[in-house]
Short mmCIF file of C-alpha atoms in Angstrom, two decimals:
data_model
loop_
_atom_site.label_atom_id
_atom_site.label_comp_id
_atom_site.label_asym_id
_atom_site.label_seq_id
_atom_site.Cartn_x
_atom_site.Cartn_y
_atom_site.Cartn_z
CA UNK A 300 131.30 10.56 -69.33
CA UNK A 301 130.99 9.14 -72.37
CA UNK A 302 129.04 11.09 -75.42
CA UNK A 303 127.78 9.78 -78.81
CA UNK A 304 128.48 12.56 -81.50
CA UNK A 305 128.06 12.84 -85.40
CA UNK A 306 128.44 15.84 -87.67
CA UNK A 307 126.92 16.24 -91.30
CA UNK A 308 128.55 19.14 -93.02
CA UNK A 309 127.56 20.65 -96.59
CA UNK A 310 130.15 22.24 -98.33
CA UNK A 311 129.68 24.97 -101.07
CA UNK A 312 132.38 26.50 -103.38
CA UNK A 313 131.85 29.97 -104.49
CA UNK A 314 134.91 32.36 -106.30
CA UNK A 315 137.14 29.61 -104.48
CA UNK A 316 135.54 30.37 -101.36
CA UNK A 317 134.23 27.17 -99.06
CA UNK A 318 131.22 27.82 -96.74
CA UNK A 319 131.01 24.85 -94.17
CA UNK A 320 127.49 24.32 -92.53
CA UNK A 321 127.25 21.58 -89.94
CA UNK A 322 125.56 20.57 -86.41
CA UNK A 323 126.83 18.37 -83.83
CA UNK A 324 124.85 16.38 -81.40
CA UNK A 325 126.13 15.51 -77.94
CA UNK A 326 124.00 13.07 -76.20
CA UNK A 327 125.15 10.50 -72.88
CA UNK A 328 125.59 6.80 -74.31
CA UNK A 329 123.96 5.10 -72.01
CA UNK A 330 121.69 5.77 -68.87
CA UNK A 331 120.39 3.60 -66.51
CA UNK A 332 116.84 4.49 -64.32
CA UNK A 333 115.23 2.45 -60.98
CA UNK A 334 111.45 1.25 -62.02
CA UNK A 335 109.00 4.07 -61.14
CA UNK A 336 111.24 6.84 -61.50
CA UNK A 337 112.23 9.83 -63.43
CA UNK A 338 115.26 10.11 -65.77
CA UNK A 339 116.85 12.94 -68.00
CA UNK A 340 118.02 12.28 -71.89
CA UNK A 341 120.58 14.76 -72.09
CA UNK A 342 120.74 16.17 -75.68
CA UNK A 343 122.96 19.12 -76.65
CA UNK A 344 124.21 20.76 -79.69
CA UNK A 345 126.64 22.83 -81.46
CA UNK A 346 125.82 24.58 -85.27
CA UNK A 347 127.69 27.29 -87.23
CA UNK A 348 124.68 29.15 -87.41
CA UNK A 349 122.75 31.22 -85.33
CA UNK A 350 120.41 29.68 -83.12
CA UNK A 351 116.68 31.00 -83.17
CA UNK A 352 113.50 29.38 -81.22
CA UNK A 353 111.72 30.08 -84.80
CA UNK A 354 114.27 28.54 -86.41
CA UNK A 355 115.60 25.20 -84.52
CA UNK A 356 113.59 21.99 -84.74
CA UNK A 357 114.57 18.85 -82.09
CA UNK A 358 112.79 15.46 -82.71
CA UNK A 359 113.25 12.03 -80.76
CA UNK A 360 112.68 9.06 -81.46
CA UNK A 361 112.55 5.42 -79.63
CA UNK A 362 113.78 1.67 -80.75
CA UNK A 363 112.96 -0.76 -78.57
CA UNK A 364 115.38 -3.51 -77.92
CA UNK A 365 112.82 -6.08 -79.48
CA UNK A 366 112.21 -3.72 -82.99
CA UNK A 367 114.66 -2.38 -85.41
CA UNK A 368 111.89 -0.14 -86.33
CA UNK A 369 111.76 3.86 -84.46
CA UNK A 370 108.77 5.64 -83.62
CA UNK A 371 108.16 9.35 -83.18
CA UNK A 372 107.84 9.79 -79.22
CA UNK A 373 108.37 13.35 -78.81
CA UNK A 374 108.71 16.81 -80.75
CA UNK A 375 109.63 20.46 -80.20
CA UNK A 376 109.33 23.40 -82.91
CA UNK A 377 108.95 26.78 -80.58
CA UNK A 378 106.42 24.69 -78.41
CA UNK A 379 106.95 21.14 -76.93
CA UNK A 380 104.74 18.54 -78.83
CA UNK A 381 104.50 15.22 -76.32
CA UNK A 382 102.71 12.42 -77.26
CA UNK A 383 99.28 12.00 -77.20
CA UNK A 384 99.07 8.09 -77.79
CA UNK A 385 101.38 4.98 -77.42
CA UNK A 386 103.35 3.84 -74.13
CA UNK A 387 105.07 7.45 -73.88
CA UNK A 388 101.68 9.44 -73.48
CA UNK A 389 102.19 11.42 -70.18
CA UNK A 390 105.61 10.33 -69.89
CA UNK A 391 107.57 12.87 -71.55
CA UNK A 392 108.38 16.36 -70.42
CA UNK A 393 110.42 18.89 -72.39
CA UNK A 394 113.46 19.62 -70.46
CA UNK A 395 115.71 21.94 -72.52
CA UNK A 396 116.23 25.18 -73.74
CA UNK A 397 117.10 26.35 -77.39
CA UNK A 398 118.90 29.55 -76.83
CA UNK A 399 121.40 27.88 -74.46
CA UNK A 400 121.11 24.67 -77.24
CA UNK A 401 120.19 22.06 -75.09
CA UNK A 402 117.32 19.76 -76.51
CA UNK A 403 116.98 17.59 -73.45
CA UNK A 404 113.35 15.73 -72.68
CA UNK A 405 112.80 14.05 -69.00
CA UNK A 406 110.99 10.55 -68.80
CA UNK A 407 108.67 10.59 -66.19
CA UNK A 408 107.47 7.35 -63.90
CA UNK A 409 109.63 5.17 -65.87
CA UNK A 410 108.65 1.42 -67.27
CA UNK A 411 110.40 -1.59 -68.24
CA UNK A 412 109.02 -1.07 -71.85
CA UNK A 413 111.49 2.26 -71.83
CA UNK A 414 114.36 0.16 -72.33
CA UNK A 415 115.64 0.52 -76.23
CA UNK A 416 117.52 3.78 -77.77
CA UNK A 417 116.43 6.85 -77.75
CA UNK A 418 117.73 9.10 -80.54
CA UNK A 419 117.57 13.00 -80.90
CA UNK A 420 117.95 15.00 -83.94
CA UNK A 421 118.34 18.32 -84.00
CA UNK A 422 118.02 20.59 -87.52
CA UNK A 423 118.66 24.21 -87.61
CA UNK A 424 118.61 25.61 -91.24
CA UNK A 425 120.52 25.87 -93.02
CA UNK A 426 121.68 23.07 -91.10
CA UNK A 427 119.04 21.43 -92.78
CA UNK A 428 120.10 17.67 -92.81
CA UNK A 429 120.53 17.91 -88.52
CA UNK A 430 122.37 15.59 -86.58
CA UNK A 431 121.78 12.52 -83.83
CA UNK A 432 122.78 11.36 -80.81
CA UNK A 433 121.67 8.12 -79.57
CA UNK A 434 121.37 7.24 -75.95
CA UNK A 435 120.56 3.61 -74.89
CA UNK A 436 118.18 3.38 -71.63
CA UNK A 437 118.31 0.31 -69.06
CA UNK A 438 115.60 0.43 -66.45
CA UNK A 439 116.36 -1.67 -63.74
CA UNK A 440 114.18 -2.79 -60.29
CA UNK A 441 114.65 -1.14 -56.81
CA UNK A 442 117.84 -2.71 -55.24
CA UNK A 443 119.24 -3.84 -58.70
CA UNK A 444 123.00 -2.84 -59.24
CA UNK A 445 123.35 -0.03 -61.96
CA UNK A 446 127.11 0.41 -62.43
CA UNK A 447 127.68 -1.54 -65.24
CA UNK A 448 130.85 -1.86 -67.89
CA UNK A 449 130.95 -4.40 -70.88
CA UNK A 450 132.58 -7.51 -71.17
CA UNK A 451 133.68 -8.83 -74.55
CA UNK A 452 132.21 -12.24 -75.80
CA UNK A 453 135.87 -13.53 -75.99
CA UNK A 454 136.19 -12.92 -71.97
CA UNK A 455 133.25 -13.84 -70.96
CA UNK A 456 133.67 -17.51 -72.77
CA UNK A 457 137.18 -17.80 -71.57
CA UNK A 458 135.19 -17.85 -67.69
CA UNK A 459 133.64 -20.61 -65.44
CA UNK A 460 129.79 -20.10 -64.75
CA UNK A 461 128.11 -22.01 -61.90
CA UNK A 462 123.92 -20.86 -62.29
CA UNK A 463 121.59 -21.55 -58.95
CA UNK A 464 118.26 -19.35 -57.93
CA UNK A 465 119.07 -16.82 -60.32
CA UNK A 466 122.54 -15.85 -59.23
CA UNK A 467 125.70 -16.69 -61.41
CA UNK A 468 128.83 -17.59 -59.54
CA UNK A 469 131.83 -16.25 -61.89
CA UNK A 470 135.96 -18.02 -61.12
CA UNK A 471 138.58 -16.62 -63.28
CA UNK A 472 139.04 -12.97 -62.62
CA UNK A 473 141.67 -10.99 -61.01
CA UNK A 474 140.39 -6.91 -60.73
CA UNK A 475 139.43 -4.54 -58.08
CA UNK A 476 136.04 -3.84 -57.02
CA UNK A 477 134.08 -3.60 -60.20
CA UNK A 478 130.52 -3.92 -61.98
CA UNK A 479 129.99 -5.21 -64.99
CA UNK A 480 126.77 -5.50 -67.61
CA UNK A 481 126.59 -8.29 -70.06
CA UNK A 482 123.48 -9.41 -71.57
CA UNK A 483 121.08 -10.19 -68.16
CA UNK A 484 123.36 -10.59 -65.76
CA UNK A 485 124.37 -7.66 -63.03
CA UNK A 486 127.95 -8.98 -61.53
CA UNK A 487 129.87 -7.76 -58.37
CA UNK A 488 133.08 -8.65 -58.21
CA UNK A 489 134.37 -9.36 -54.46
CA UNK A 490 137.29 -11.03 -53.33
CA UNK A 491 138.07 -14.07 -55.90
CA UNK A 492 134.91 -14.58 -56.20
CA UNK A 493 132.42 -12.68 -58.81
CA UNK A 494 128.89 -13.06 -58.14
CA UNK A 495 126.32 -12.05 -60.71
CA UNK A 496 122.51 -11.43 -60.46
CA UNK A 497 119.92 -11.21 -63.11
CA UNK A 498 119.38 -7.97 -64.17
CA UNK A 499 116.11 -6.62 -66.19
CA UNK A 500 116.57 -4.64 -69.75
#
């Protein structure tokens, strides 16, 4: 399983002592959810300090894949504060616990206007700054293929495409049985042949 982690660290010198303060964030890198369903955004941490519900704050926040832009879409500080307007509104539950430092939230009756990056920060003073984890979210339709790996732009324009009623017949490739994810297109690979469906994101 793959995990996106960062770590901010403030260092003070004192009588040629060094006090380190820092927080990691664990978080998955990408999850994928049928239409109409519920998912979980895992979100854990780590900090050098001790870990209060007074004291720890978790935030997340959402960029769609059509914005650069984030919007608040869900805070906790000792009580879970969903939102109360926007597409997210009865969507989010609070799914973690801060004494065993997990800051995960569920999405609830999922939509195709979920798909972007979700990002969660956690602070815990003196831990001030926090960290984030980002996890990217793909809803796809009943029946759709979810498996999905990435292809390189280099590969992919180094293979044969045939297009017809919204599958993509792919030549060129010798693997096992694999999926793969680039762009719109779901692919299967089967034999010597690789055939590709269009995929929502």
């Amino acid at each position: 399983q793959w995990v996106y982690w960062s770590e901010i660290h403030t260092v003070a010198a004192c009588f040629g002592v060094q006090h380190v303060w820092g927080i990691e964030v664990f978080t998955t890198s990408e999850v994928e959810a049928v239409n109409g369903t519920s998912v979980k955004l895992k979100c854990t941490f780590s900090s050098t300090q001790p870990v209060s519900l007074q004291t720890v704050t978790v935030s997340w926040d959402f960029r769609s894949i059509t914005s650069k832009s984030t919007e608040r879409m869900f805070y906790y500080q000792e009580d879970p504060y969903p939102p109360e307007k926007g597409i997210f509104k009865g969507h989010v539950k609070w799914s973690g616990d801060i004494m065993r430092k997990d800051a995960s939230i569920t999405l609830t009756d999922v939509l195709p206007t979920f798909n972007g990056t979700y990002i969660c920060q956690v602070v815990n003073p003196p831990d001030a700054h926090g960290s984030t984890g980002e996890t990217i979210l793909r809803v796809v339709n009943k029946g759709e293929a979810v498996l999905c790996t990435h292809l390189d732009d280099s590969f992919l324009s180094a293979s044969h495409f045939f297009h017809s009623g919204g599958t993509v017949a792919v030549w060129g490739f010798k693997a096992a049985v694999f999926n793969i994810y680039k762009k719109n297109i779901v692919c299967t690979y089967l034999l010597k042949l690789l055939i590709c469906c269009d995929c929502m994101i």
